[in-house]
mmCIF file of C-alpha atoms in Angstrom:
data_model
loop_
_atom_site.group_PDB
_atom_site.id
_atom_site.type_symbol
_atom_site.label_atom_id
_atom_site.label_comp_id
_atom_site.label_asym_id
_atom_site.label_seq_id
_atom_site.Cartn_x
_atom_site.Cartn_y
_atom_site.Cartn_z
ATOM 1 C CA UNK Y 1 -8.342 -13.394 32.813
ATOM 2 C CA UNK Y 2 -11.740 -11.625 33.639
ATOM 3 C CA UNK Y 3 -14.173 -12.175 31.051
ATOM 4 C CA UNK Y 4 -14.679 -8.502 29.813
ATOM 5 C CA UNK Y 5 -11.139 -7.518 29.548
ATOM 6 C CA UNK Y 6 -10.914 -11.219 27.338
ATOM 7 C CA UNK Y 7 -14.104 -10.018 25.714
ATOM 8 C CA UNK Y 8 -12.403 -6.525 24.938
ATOM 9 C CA UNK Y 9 -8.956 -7.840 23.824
ATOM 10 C CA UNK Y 10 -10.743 -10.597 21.180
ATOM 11 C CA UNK Y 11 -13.029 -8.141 19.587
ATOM 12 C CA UNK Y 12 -10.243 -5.746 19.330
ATOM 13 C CA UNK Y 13 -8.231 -8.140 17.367
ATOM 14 C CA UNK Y 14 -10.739 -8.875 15.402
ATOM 15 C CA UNK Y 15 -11.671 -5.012 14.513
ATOM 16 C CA UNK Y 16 -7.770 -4.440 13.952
ATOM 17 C CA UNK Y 17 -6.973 -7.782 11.859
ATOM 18 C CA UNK Y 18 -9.910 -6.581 9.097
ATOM 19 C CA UNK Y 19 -8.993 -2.840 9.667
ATOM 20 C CA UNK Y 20 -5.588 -3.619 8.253
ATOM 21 C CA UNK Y 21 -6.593 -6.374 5.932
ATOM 22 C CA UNK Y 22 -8.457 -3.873 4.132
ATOM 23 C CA UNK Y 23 -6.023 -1.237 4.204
ATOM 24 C CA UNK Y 24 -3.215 -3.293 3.194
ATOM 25 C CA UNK Y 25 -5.340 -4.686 -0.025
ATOM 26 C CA UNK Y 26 -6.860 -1.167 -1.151
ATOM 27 C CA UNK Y 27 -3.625 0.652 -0.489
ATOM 28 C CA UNK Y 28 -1.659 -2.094 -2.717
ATOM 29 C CA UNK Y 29 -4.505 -2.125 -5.671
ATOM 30 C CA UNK Y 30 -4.699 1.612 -5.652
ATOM 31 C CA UNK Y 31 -0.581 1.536 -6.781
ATOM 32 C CA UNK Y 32 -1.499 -0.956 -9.135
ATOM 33 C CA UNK Y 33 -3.944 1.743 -10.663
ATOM 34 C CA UNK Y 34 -2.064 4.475 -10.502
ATOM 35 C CA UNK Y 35 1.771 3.987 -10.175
ATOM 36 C CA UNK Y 36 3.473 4.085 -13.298
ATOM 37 C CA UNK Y 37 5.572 0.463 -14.926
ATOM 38 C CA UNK Y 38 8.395 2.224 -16.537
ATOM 39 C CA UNK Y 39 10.585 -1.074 -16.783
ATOM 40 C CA UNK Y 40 9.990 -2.069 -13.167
ATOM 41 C CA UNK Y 41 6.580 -3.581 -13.888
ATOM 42 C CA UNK Y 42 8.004 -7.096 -12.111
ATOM 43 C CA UNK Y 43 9.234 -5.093 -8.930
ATOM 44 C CA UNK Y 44 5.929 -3.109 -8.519
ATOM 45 C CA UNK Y 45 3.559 -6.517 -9.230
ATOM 46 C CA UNK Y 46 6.123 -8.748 -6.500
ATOM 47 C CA UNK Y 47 5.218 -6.069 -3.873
ATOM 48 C CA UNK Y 48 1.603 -5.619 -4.609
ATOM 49 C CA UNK Y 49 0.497 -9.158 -4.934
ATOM 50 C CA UNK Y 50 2.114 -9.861 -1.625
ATOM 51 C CA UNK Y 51 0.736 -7.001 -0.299
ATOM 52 C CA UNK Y 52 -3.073 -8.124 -1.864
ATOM 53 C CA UNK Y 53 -2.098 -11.398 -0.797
ATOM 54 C CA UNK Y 54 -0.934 -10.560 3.219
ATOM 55 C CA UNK Y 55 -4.212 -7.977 3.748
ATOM 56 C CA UNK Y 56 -6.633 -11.127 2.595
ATOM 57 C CA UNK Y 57 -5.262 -13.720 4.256
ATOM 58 C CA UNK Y 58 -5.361 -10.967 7.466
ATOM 59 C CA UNK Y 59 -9.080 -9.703 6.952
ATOM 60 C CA UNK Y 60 -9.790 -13.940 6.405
ATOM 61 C CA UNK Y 61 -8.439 -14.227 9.793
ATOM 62 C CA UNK Y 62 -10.780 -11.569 11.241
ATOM 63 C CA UNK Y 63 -13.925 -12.701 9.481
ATOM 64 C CA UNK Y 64 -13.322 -16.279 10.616
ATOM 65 C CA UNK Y 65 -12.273 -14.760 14.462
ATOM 66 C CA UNK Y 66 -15.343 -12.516 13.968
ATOM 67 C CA UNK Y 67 -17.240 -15.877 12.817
ATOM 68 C CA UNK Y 68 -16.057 -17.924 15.437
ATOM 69 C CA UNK Y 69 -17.326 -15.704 18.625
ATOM 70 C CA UNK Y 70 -20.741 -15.033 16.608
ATOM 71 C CA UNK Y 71 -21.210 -19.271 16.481
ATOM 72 C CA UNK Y 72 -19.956 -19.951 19.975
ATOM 73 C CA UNK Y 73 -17.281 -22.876 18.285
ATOM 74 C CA UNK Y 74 -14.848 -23.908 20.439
ATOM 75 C CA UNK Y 75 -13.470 -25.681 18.120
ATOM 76 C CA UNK Y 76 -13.016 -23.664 15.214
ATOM 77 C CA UNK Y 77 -11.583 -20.979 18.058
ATOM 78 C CA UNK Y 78 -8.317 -24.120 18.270
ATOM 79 C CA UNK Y 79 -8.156 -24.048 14.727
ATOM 80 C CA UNK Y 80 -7.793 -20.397 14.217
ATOM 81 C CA UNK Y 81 -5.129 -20.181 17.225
ATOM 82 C CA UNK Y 82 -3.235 -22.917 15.397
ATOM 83 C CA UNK Y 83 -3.576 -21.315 11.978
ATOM 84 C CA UNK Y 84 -3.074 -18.137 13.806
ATOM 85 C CA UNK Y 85 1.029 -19.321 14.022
ATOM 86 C CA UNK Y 86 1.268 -19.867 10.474
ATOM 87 C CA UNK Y 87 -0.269 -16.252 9.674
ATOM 88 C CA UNK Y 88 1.527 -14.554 11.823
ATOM 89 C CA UNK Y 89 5.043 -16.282 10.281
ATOM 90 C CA UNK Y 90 3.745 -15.668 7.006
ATOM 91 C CA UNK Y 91 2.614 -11.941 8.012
ATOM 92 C CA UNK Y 92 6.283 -11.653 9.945
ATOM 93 C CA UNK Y 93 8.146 -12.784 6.344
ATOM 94 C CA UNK Y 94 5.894 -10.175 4.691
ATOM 95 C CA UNK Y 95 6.837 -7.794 6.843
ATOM 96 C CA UNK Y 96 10.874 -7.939 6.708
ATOM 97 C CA UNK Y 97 11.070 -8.608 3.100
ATOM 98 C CA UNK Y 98 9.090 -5.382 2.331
ATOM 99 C CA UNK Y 99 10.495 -3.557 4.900
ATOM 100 C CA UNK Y 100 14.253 -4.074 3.421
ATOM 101 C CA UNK Y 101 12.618 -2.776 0.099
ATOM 102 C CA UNK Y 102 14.188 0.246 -1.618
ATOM 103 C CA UNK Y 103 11.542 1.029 -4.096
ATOM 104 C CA UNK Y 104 13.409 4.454 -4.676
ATOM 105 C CA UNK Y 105 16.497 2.556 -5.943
ATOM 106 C CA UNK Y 106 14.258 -0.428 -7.284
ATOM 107 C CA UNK Y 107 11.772 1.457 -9.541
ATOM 108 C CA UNK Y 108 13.184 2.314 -13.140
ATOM 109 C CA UNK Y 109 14.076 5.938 -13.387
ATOM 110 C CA UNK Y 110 11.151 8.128 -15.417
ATOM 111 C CA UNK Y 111 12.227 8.953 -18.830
ATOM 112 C CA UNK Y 112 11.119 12.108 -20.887
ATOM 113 C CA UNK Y 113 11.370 9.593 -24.141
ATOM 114 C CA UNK Y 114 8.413 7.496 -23.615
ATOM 115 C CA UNK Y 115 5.986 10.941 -23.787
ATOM 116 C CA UNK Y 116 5.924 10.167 -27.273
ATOM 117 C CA UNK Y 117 4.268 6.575 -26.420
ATOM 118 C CA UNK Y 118 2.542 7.204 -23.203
ATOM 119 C CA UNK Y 119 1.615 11.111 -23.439
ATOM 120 C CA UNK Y 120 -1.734 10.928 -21.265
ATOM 121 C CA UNK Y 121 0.476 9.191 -18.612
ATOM 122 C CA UNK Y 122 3.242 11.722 -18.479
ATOM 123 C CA UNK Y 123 0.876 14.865 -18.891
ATOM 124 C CA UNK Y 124 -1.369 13.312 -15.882
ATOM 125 C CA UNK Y 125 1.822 13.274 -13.490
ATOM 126 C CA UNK Y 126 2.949 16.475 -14.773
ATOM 127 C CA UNK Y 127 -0.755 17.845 -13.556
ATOM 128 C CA UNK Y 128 -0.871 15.825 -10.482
ATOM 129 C CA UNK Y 129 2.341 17.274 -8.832
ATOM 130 C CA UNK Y 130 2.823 20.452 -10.959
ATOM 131 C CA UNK Y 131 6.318 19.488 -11.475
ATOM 132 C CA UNK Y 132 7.887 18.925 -15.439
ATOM 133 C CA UNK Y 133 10.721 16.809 -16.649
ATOM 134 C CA UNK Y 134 12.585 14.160 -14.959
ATOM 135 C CA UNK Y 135 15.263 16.890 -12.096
ATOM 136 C CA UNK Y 136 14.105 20.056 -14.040
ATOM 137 C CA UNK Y 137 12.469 21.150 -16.969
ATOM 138 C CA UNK Y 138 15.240 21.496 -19.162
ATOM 139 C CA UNK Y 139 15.102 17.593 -19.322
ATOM 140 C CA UNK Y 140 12.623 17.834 -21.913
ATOM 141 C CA UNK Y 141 15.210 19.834 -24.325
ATOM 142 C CA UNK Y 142 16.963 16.696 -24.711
ATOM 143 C CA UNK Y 143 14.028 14.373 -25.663
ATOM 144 C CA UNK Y 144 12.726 13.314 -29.086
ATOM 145 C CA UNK Y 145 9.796 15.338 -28.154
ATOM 146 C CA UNK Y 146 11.911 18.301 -27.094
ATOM 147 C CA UNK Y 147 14.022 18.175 -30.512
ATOM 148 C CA UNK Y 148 10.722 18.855 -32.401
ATOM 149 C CA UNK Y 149 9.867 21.255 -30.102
ATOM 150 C CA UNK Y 150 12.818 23.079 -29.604
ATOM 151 C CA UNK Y 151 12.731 25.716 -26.799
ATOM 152 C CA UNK Y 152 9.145 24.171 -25.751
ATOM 153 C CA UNK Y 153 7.797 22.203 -22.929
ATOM 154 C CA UNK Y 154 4.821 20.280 -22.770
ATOM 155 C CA UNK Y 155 1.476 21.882 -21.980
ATOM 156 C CA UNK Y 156 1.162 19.765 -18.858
ATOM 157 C CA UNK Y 157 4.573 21.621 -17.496
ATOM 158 C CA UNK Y 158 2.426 25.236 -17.873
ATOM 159 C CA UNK Y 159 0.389 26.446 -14.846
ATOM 160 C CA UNK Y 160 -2.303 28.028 -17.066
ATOM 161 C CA UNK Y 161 -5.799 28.210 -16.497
ATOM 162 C CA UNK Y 162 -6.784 26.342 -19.674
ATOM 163 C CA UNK Y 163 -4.780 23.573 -20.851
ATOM 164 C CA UNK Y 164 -2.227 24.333 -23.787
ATOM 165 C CA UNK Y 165 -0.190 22.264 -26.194
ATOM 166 C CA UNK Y 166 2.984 23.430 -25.422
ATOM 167 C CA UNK Y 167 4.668 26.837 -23.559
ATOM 168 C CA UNK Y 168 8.338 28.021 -23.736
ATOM 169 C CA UNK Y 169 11.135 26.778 -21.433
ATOM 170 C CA UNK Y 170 11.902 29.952 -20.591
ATOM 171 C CA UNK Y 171 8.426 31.197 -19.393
ATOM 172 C CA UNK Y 172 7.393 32.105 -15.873
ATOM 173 C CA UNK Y 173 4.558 29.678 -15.868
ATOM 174 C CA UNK Y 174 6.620 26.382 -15.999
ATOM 175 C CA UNK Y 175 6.447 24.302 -13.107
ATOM 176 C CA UNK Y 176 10.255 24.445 -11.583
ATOM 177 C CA UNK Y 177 10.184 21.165 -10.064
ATOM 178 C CA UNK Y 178 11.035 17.934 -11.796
ATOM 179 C CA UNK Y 179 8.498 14.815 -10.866
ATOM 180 C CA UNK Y 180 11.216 12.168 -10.272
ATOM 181 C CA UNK Y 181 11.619 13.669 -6.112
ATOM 182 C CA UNK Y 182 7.648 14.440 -5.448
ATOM 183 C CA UNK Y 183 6.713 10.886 -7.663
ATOM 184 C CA UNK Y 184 9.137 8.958 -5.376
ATOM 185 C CA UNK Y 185 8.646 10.523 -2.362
ATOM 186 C CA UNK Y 186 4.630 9.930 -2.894
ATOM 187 C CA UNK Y 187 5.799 6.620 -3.311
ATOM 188 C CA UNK Y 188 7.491 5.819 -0.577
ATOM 189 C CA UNK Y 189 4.639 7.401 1.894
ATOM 190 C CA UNK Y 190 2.268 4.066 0.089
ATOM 191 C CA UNK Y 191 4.822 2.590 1.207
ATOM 192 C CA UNK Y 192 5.700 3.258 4.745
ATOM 193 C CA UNK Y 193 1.639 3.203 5.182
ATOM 194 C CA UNK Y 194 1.901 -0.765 4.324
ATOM 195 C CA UNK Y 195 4.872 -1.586 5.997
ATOM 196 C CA UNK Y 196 3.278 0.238 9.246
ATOM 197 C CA UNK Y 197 -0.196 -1.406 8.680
ATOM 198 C CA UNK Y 198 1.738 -4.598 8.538
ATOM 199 C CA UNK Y 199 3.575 -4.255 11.600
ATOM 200 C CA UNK Y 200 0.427 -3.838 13.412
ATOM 201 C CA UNK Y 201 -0.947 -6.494 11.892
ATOM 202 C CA UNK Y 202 1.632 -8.910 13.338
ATOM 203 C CA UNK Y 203 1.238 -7.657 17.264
ATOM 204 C CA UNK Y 204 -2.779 -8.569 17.053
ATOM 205 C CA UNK Y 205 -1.814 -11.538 14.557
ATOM 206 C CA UNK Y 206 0.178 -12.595 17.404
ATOM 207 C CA UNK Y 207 -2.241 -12.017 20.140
ATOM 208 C CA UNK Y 208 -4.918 -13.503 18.584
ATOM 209 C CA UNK Y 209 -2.742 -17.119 18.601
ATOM 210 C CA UNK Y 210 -3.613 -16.716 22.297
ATOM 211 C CA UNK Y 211 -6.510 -14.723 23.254
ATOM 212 C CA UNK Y 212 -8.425 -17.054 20.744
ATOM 213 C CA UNK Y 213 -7.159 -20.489 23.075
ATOM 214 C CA UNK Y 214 -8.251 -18.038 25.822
ATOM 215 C CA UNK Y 215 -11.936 -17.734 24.627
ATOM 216 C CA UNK Y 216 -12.303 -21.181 23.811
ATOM 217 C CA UNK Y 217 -10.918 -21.997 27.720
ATOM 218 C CA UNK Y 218 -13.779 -19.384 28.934
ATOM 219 C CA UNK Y 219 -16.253 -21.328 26.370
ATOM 220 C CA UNK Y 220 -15.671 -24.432 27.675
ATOM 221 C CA UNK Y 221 -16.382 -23.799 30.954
ATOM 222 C CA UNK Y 222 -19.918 -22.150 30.275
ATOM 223 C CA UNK Y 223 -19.105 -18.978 31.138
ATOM 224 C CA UNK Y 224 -18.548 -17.809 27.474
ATOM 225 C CA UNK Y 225 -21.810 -15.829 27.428
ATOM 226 C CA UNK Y 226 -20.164 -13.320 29.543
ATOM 227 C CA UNK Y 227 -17.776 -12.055 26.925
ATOM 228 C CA UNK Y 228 -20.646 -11.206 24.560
ATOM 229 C CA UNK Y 229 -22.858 -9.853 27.718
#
């Protein structure tokens, strides 16, 4: 293989293994900040922590690549190609178990009763995607909250300039949509972003089992300087 296409293909790999390894680990803590654990708290942590786990064992693989062609070490160049196979099985495995995942059907449904115990939570996703109640805003008239409050919504459900306590079912300024469909379908774009990031990360994962033998071939025979020419 001529030296600057091997040269090209290597630090490409190496660009695209820590690309993703970082996405995959800021995408997955950034859910752990900010998606909600309304009884799926154990489906949400499985996905993240192999998600956190999967994007630092990938940017590892990078920085060590990235380490390896800085050095000149043939050797360690064998021992990421071998270690290179096990990634890429574990990245694979990664990859089809979250891809089969159904978060939609997996994540506990929202439920207008626990405003009462976690109102700054519900009042923030209200804001965020101007939507109120669970499907509709009459969800709330069936709530412990709503049976104080008859006829009333929360003030997070009213588009008002200034925020309010509270604001009639009834009135034009109530955000029509409920937040289950925008919440879930914000979800699932997280999600397609790591399952995408991860497939990526298996084609150079892959590559690299090779193009790594390839540079420590080229090393061997002196002419490794030219890659980094």
């Amino acid at each position: 293989m001529n030296c600057f296409v091997l040269g090209c293909v290597f630090n490409t790999t190496i660009v695209i293994l820590s690309a993703c390894g970082l996405l995959l680990m800021g995408t997955a803590i950034y859910m752990v900040e900010w998606f909600p654990q309304y009884g799926a708290e154990q489906d949400i942590t499985a996905f993240t922590i192999v998600t956190i786990v999967v994007g630092a064992v990938t940017l590892a693989a990078g920085l060590s690549m990235c380490a390896a062609v800085c050095t000149k070490h043939r050797c360690m160049l064998y021992v990421i190609s071998l270690s290179s196979i096990g990634i890429f099985c574990f990245q694979l495995g990664a990859f089809l178990w979250l891809a089969t995942q159904s978060q939609t059907e997996r994540i506990a449904m929202l439920s207008t009763e626990s405003y009462e115990d976690q109102p700054k939570y519900f009042d923030k996703l209200q804001l965020d995607f101007e939507c109120c109640g669970i499907d509709k805003p009459s969800d709330w008239t069936s709530s412990s909250w709503g049976k104080k409050n008859i006829g009333e919504v929360p003030g997070s459900c009213c588009n008002t300039p200034a925020p309010v306590k509270s604001c009639s079912l009834t009135s034009d300024i109530v955000f029509s949509e409920g937040c289950q469909r925008p919440l879930f379908h914000y979800m699932e774009t997280m999600y397609n972003i790591i399952v995408a990031a991860l497939l990526v990360t298996c084609v150079f994962q892959f590559s690299a089992i090779f193009v790594s033998c390839c540079v420590a071939r080229v090393y061997k025979d002196d002419t490794y300087d030219r890659l980094t020419d």
